[in-house]
XYZ file of C-alpha atoms in Angstrom:
516
model
C 110.920 25.134 155.499
C 113.594 25.981 158.013
C 114.833 23.759 160.808
C 116.427 24.212 164.268
C 119.799 24.610 162.777
C 120.437 27.549 160.559
C 120.685 26.609 156.951
C 123.836 27.755 155.086
C 123.303 30.767 152.814
C 122.864 30.263 149.012
C 124.919 32.105 146.480
C 121.836 34.405 145.814
C 121.446 35.172 149.607
C 125.278 35.908 149.945
C 124.842 38.184 146.748
C 122.071 39.887 148.298
C 123.948 40.429 151.623
C 126.696 42.107 149.631
C 124.261 44.350 147.848
C 122.534 45.505 151.009
C 125.966 46.156 152.613
C 127.255 48.020 149.660
C 123.889 49.872 149.341
C 124.003 51.004 152.965
C 127.252 52.767 152.278
C 125.505 54.914 149.689
C 124.765 58.329 151.324
C 121.717 60.243 151.480
C 120.958 61.891 147.880
C 121.364 65.192 149.374
C 125.051 64.382 150.088
C 125.473 62.790 146.885
C 124.609 65.962 145.130
C 126.695 68.050 147.563
C 129.539 65.893 146.742
C 128.786 66.318 142.945
C 128.587 70.016 143.206
C 132.144 69.885 144.864
C 133.307 67.717 141.772
C 131.747 70.310 139.299
C 133.420 73.109 141.079
C 136.804 71.171 141.035
C 136.418 69.951 137.522
C 135.468 73.375 136.083
C 138.493 74.749 137.575
C 140.813 72.191 136.230
C 139.186 72.053 132.612
C 138.931 75.688 132.648
C 142.632 76.225 133.615
C 143.710 74.101 130.591
C 141.256 75.860 128.253
C 139.126 72.980 127.413
C 136.653 73.779 124.483
C 134.786 72.382 121.550
C 133.694 73.483 118.229
C 130.756 72.230 116.574
C 127.778 73.088 114.001
C 124.342 74.122 114.987
C 121.369 75.621 113.384
C 120.862 79.296 114.289
C 117.378 79.521 115.979
C 116.875 83.095 114.586
C 118.204 82.540 110.779
C 117.753 78.738 110.849
C 120.998 78.392 108.946
C 123.870 76.191 110.057
C 126.676 78.095 111.674
C 129.832 77.144 113.473
C 129.769 77.769 117.283
C 132.360 77.199 120.133
C 131.758 76.335 123.774
C 134.588 76.440 126.342
C 134.403 75.398 130.079
C 133.729 78.079 132.488
C 135.417 77.681 135.879
C 133.294 78.447 138.960
C 136.470 79.457 140.778
C 136.925 82.669 138.750
C 135.704 85.944 139.941
C 132.890 85.558 137.844
C 132.076 82.033 139.026
C 132.142 82.962 142.776
C 129.820 85.954 141.915
C 127.700 83.432 140.129
C 127.446 80.991 142.841
C 126.876 83.757 145.683
C 124.130 85.676 143.852
C 122.320 83.069 142.056
C 121.318 80.874 145.006
C 117.656 82.031 145.377
C 117.222 82.443 141.670
C 118.460 78.902 140.787
C 115.877 77.412 143.177
C 112.837 79.927 142.213
C 113.664 79.019 138.483
C 113.598 75.380 139.216
C 110.170 74.799 137.822
C 109.945 71.106 138.870
C 109.307 72.447 142.468
C 106.220 74.357 141.401
C 104.840 71.399 139.473
C 105.342 68.946 142.135
C 103.649 71.258 144.615
C 100.726 71.831 142.340
C 100.100 68.098 141.645
C 100.369 67.301 145.182
C 97.466 69.847 146.243
C 95.125 67.416 144.325
C 96.837 64.159 145.134
C 96.931 64.875 148.822
C 93.281 65.569 148.922
C 92.477 62.316 146.981
C 94.824 60.246 149.247
C 93.587 61.826 152.622
C 90.070 61.499 151.631
C 90.526 57.719 151.163
C 89.443 57.903 147.562
C 92.637 56.314 146.182
C 92.423 53.324 148.698
C 88.733 52.739 148.148
C 89.043 52.867 144.539
C 91.829 50.159 144.135
C 89.891 48.158 146.727
C 86.716 48.288 144.621
C 88.559 47.355 141.372
C 90.142 44.337 143.060
C 86.849 43.211 144.562
C 84.680 43.375 141.268
C 87.356 41.406 139.261
C 85.931 38.223 137.803
C 88.211 35.236 138.724
C 89.237 34.459 135.306
C 90.548 38.051 134.643
C 91.762 38.535 138.476
C 95.537 38.362 137.625
C 95.388 40.635 134.603
C 93.142 43.222 136.477
C 95.425 43.281 139.500
C 98.433 43.618 137.145
C 96.789 46.525 135.308
C 95.560 48.247 138.588
C 98.914 47.808 140.153
C 100.713 49.493 137.316
C 98.180 52.404 137.494
C 98.595 52.622 141.168
C 101.886 54.480 140.546
C 99.739 57.541 140.196
C 99.888 57.327 144.062
C 102.897 55.186 144.913
C 102.183 55.026 148.576
C 98.614 53.524 148.129
C 99.917 51.240 145.505
C 102.368 49.733 147.994
C 100.217 49.974 151.118
C 96.982 48.876 149.684
C 97.345 47.073 146.311
C 100.101 44.493 147.336
C 98.243 43.318 150.514
C 95.051 43.138 148.796
C 96.274 41.126 145.917
C 97.399 38.464 148.474
C 93.894 38.529 150.027
C 92.379 38.435 146.375
C 94.451 35.236 145.668
C 93.567 33.593 148.785
C 89.904 34.356 148.435
C 89.837 32.330 145.034
C 91.861 29.328 146.395
C 95.324 30.515 145.028
C 98.589 30.957 146.907
C 98.442 34.465 148.614
C 102.158 34.873 148.252
C 101.742 34.708 144.369
C 99.246 37.456 144.739
C 101.748 39.646 146.673
C 104.492 38.975 144.120
C 102.306 39.901 141.339
C 101.415 43.247 143.005
C 104.832 44.312 143.992
C 106.033 43.534 140.452
C 103.135 45.674 139.132
C 103.624 48.576 141.253
C 107.251 48.589 141.636
C 108.565 47.124 138.332
C 106.640 49.458 135.887
C 106.806 52.542 138.294
C 107.672 55.129 135.676
C 104.850 54.494 133.111
C 101.128 54.982 133.580
C 98.054 55.908 131.356
C 97.693 58.905 133.314
C 99.960 61.966 133.601
C 101.427 61.897 137.128
C 103.603 64.119 139.223
C 106.693 62.380 138.494
C 106.329 62.997 134.627
C 106.371 66.718 135.426
C 109.772 66.430 137.113
C 111.334 64.208 134.375
C 110.128 66.235 131.679
C 111.525 69.340 133.202
C 114.861 67.808 133.622
C 114.598 66.721 130.003
C 113.847 70.166 128.783
C 116.720 71.575 130.875
C 119.094 69.089 129.401
C 117.849 69.602 125.677
C 118.452 73.373 125.955
C 121.954 72.797 126.265
C 122.005 71.757 122.779
C 119.042 73.582 121.384
C 117.532 76.566 123.568
C 114.371 76.313 121.764
C 113.815 72.463 122.003
C 111.195 71.470 124.734
C 108.852 68.516 125.176
C 105.465 68.298 126.945
C 104.087 66.535 129.821
C 102.369 63.877 127.353
C 105.545 63.478 125.156
C 105.862 59.727 126.273
C 102.009 59.197 126.571
C 101.588 56.632 123.702
C 104.702 54.735 124.582
C 103.521 54.591 128.246
C 100.030 53.642 127.404
C 101.319 50.639 125.232
C 103.930 49.595 127.893
C 101.132 49.517 130.602
C 99.004 46.966 128.453
C 102.118 45.136 127.455
C 103.643 44.801 130.922
C 100.106 43.879 132.358
C 100.110 40.898 129.954
C 103.869 40.063 130.903
C 103.213 40.205 134.497
C 100.078 38.402 134.478
C 101.743 35.404 132.277
C 104.848 35.251 134.679
C 102.482 35.045 137.585
C 100.227 32.212 136.175
C 103.121 30.213 134.412
C 105.932 30.545 136.727
C 105.292 31.799 140.255
C 102.003 30.216 141.093
C 103.034 26.576 139.839
C 106.384 26.991 141.699
C 104.489 27.918 145.004
C 101.719 25.293 144.529
C 98.932 24.847 147.109
C 98.848 27.068 150.119
C 99.323 25.573 153.275
C 97.575 27.930 155.951
C 99.630 26.523 158.628
C 102.592 28.513 157.444
C 100.818 31.849 158.220
C 102.103 33.881 161.105
C 100.047 33.980 164.191
C 97.104 36.388 163.999
C 97.085 36.895 160.473
C 93.472 38.185 159.206
C 93.009 37.546 155.452
C 89.848 38.872 154.945
C 90.129 42.290 156.443
C 88.825 45.094 154.391
C 87.406 42.742 151.754
C 84.139 44.655 151.352
C 83.539 48.317 150.899
C 81.341 49.963 153.471
C 78.179 51.879 152.490
C 79.957 55.237 153.193
C 82.757 54.247 150.861
C 80.570 52.970 148.081
C 78.760 56.436 148.471
C 81.885 58.057 148.315
C 82.888 56.521 145.118
C 79.686 57.509 143.515
C 80.171 61.083 144.620
C 83.645 61.003 143.182
C 82.332 59.791 139.825
C 79.817 62.513 139.702
C 82.431 65.103 140.617
C 84.856 63.893 137.792
C 81.913 63.932 135.378
C 81.178 67.483 136.270
C 84.982 68.586 135.866
C 85.171 66.866 132.627
C 82.058 68.628 131.296
C 83.463 71.965 132.375
C 86.676 71.335 130.480
C 84.471 70.175 127.385
C 83.220 73.696 127.262
C 86.652 75.259 127.570
C 88.261 73.175 124.936
C 85.818 71.671 122.242
C 84.001 74.581 120.913
C 85.763 76.634 118.209
C 87.635 79.644 119.837
C 87.354 78.036 123.210
C 89.806 79.763 125.666
C 92.212 76.705 126.144
C 92.680 76.303 122.481
C 95.685 78.112 120.781
C 94.458 81.653 120.074
C 96.154 81.790 116.781
C 95.937 78.247 115.194
C 92.935 76.995 117.146
C 94.775 73.724 117.836
C 93.975 71.876 121.009
C 96.749 69.173 121.092
C 100.111 70.639 120.910
C 101.216 74.259 121.599
C 97.880 75.343 123.470
C 97.062 76.805 126.814
C 95.320 73.261 127.461
C 98.472 71.282 126.992
C 100.819 74.069 128.316
C 98.713 73.992 131.763
C 97.898 70.209 131.765
C 99.217 70.043 135.132
C 96.213 72.108 136.298
C 93.799 69.744 135.053
C 95.455 66.745 136.802
C 95.587 68.702 140.046
C 91.803 69.460 139.810
C 90.764 65.861 138.791
C 92.437 64.546 142.000
C 91.017 67.700 144.122
C 87.683 67.595 142.955
C 87.005 63.856 142.996
C 88.836 63.511 146.163
C 86.727 66.216 147.694
C 83.528 64.636 146.302
C 84.393 61.354 147.813
C 85.240 62.888 151.042
C 81.637 64.520 151.196
C 79.960 61.083 150.187
C 81.985 59.049 152.556
C 82.057 61.620 155.383
C 85.869 61.694 155.560
C 86.344 65.558 154.158
C 83.241 67.318 155.005
C 84.366 70.873 155.195
C 86.623 73.185 153.286
C 88.751 73.408 156.418
C 89.266 69.615 156.253
C 90.282 69.892 152.623
C 92.760 72.492 153.246
C 94.245 70.768 156.117
C 94.727 67.444 153.867
C 96.557 69.772 151.392
C 98.799 71.134 154.054
C 99.491 67.690 155.326
C 100.319 66.683 151.818
C 102.840 69.621 151.331
C 104.375 69.063 154.706
C 105.313 65.468 153.751
C 107.324 67.060 150.998
C 109.753 68.785 153.126
C 112.498 66.430 152.505
C 111.711 66.529 148.716
C 111.829 70.299 148.564
C 115.093 70.472 150.387
C 116.357 67.812 147.773
C 115.243 69.994 145.015
C 116.983 72.857 146.485
C 120.380 71.230 146.289
C 119.464 69.657 142.870
C 118.555 73.142 141.579
C 122.062 74.575 142.467
C 123.898 71.347 140.858
C 121.684 71.983 137.748
C 122.642 75.619 137.662
C 126.304 75.144 138.210
C 126.616 72.184 135.621
C 124.953 74.465 133.189
C 127.025 77.456 133.851
C 130.284 75.548 133.585
C 129.280 74.052 130.142
C 130.745 70.526 131.232
C 127.654 68.866 129.938
C 127.758 70.603 126.641
C 131.496 70.012 126.032
C 131.135 66.502 127.272
C 128.119 65.578 125.018
C 129.577 67.212 121.943
C 132.827 65.483 122.471
C 131.409 61.885 123.208
C 129.004 62.300 120.227
C 131.837 63.265 117.945
C 133.677 60.191 118.990
C 130.595 57.927 118.658
C 129.837 59.262 115.107
C 133.326 58.653 114.078
C 133.154 55.058 115.488
C 129.792 54.463 113.479
C 127.966 53.427 116.600
C 124.260 53.388 115.875
C 121.828 55.395 118.072
C 119.869 52.297 119.110
C 122.533 50.373 120.387
C 123.637 53.401 122.409
C 119.969 53.712 123.922
C 120.044 50.026 124.680
C 123.471 50.364 126.561
C 122.058 53.570 128.438
C 119.056 51.258 129.663
C 121.327 48.709 131.063
C 123.649 51.311 132.841
C 120.518 52.927 134.373
C 119.332 49.483 135.469
C 122.489 48.575 137.205
C 122.821 51.812 138.968
C 119.056 51.504 140.190
C 120.396 48.649 142.260
C 122.187 51.105 144.593
C 120.469 54.545 143.895
C 116.620 53.660 143.508
C 115.318 57.456 143.219
C 114.043 58.097 139.804
C 114.430 61.940 140.222
C 118.002 61.768 141.595
C 119.169 59.539 138.814
C 117.724 61.464 136.142
C 119.047 64.598 137.522
C 122.771 63.200 136.852
C 121.877 61.406 133.539
C 119.814 63.869 131.730
C 122.410 66.690 131.233
C 124.853 64.183 129.832
C 122.709 61.710 127.717
C 119.954 63.713 126.439
C 122.682 66.292 124.526
C 124.762 63.263 123.642
C 121.974 61.406 121.828
C 120.400 64.780 120.402
C 123.614 65.102 118.710
C 123.177 61.700 117.120
C 119.876 62.527 116.050
C 117.846 61.033 119.017
C 114.682 63.013 120.284
C 114.673 63.726 123.776
C 111.503 61.956 124.058
C 113.248 58.668 123.126
C 115.991 59.318 125.586
C 113.380 59.742 128.335
C 111.333 56.619 127.390
C 114.740 54.741 127.512
C 115.199 55.907 130.973
C 111.684 54.843 132.193
C 112.663 51.258 131.223
C 116.223 51.393 132.880
C 114.758 52.861 136.099
C 111.793 50.465 136.683
C 112.153 46.781 136.951
C 115.169 46.705 139.344
C 112.950 48.479 141.837
C 111.233 45.030 142.511
C 114.468 43.295 143.464
C 116.805 45.698 145.226
C 116.733 45.716 149.031
C 117.325 49.427 148.934
C 113.830 50.155 147.659
C 112.034 51.889 150.623
C 109.151 49.463 150.357
C 111.117 46.096 149.993
C 111.362 45.546 153.622
C 107.617 46.300 153.902
C 106.967 43.549 151.137
C 109.105 41.038 153.048
C 106.750 41.687 155.932
C 103.620 40.921 154.011
C 105.135 37.709 152.675
C 106.175 36.746 156.286
C 102.339 37.097 157.200
C 101.490 34.245 154.884
C 104.884 32.290 155.352
C 106.692 32.917 158.678
C 109.727 31.291 157.365
C 110.113 33.629 154.431
C 112.942 36.284 154.237
C 114.682 38.575 151.712
C 116.014 35.718 149.820
C 112.449 34.513 149.288
C 110.986 37.745 147.960
C 114.167 38.162 145.709
C 113.817 34.608 144.237
C 110.038 35.427 143.503
C 110.929 38.512 141.933
C 113.643 37.665 139.876
C 111.678 36.166 136.842
C 109.554 39.301 136.720
C 112.746 41.505 136.814
C 114.422 39.679 134.148
C 111.609 39.200 131.621
C 110.052 42.741 132.236
C 113.463 44.028 131.377
C 114.315 42.002 128.458
C 110.986 42.161 126.859
C 110.343 45.904 127.524
C 113.818 46.570 125.877
C 112.813 44.698 123.121
C 109.476 46.677 122.837
C 111.388 49.950 123.055
C 113.743 48.706 120.222
C 111.112 47.938 118.004
C 109.135 51.146 118.722
C 112.321 53.118 117.764
C 112.970 51.160 114.658
C 109.465 51.699 113.466
C 109.534 55.275 114.145
C 106.409 55.333 115.991
C 105.545 58.606 118.017
C 106.541 58.563 121.609
C 103.751 61.016 122.636
C 101.587 64.015 121.841
């Protein structure tokens, strides 16, 4: 409780003020990559002038024999380099496949979100949860809500507070639970989501710096992600029940801000319920179609030579199409049932709205594509990775300690640069080749990145939704502020980070498969 006089700031609050001040000095991601492009150009010129190069052994992809090769830095300020930068502007962007994958995925996701399917589905799952399992179901649904991040932040978190209040528990504990689940485990899911497509493409671009034929698929982290979802569900629920809820104690409704309505949206309308039934039928119909396309021997989506389905097959190579159709069909079916999207024209309008909202992301991708192309052309990443891997191999530093150190570095940087895509665009060209040289598969590096990029999202004020969560908390406690939210989220961040990293280490030591 605050008094008439302003209480002195605690050490934590002063620390957060500093973080926020420093974070506000970080420029827009586009500006960051423009600066990085300038650094790459200048660095390539300097290193090229000194003839920086590295000699290494590799397996020839044609003969499969070990051969000695050499890679030198190529300057972008030579005649050839300037020609490359000028003539490759459009090809760089057009070959940046992450753009196409993101747009295709958003065609379906846009329909599902605009029709109201995602919102209704989250609300339905929360409403039907039995009281004894409410915390676990909220945590589980919150983690899965990252398939549509906006819906998770805007719908799941406030509904978690309402659900807790409805069963006589402190609503702020519910809000904390929802925020930890949605933000703290953002990069893993039981479903393949648009973010996975971008991260995988960046990983493949980086892996090709070492092995031009090395690629991973959309489901390359699926087993680790599924286990992580279940594991983190238990962790988040345990922390809520054993640490957060006891600390908050019984709720005093007098603390609520004036005009707060706690029961709003607690029951689905008949139209929404009908929409969910239609969505289920539409999804079952789509699954039936894909069963016909995949299960029979000689089905068109099986590998025409080997007949395999999981692996190198049209089904797995075009998995993004299935994801898009799942959202599109179920979203449209929900819209028909609920009356929110009745005509094809309305569906097209929903898709157009979704694509329009990606304008800033597409522009960021344009700049990213130039950075990736320039970085690849100069061979800086290859030379750096090979040089560092040689030093690390000579120092006998194990791959696992290096992976854990990588997780820590990503987590610290996430306090100031929260975008998962922007950070991976920087880290992937350096760490994927480096660790591949140490015998670490690209799937493991990407799994490590998922851990480092996630928990800090729930504590950094630079998270785009952090201020929104502060507002949610203030509805139930008008005296709350940034420090309140951070103090609530600290136990989640610390324990999720430590235990999730431990899970990763055990997974790596046991040699378990990361995905398909």
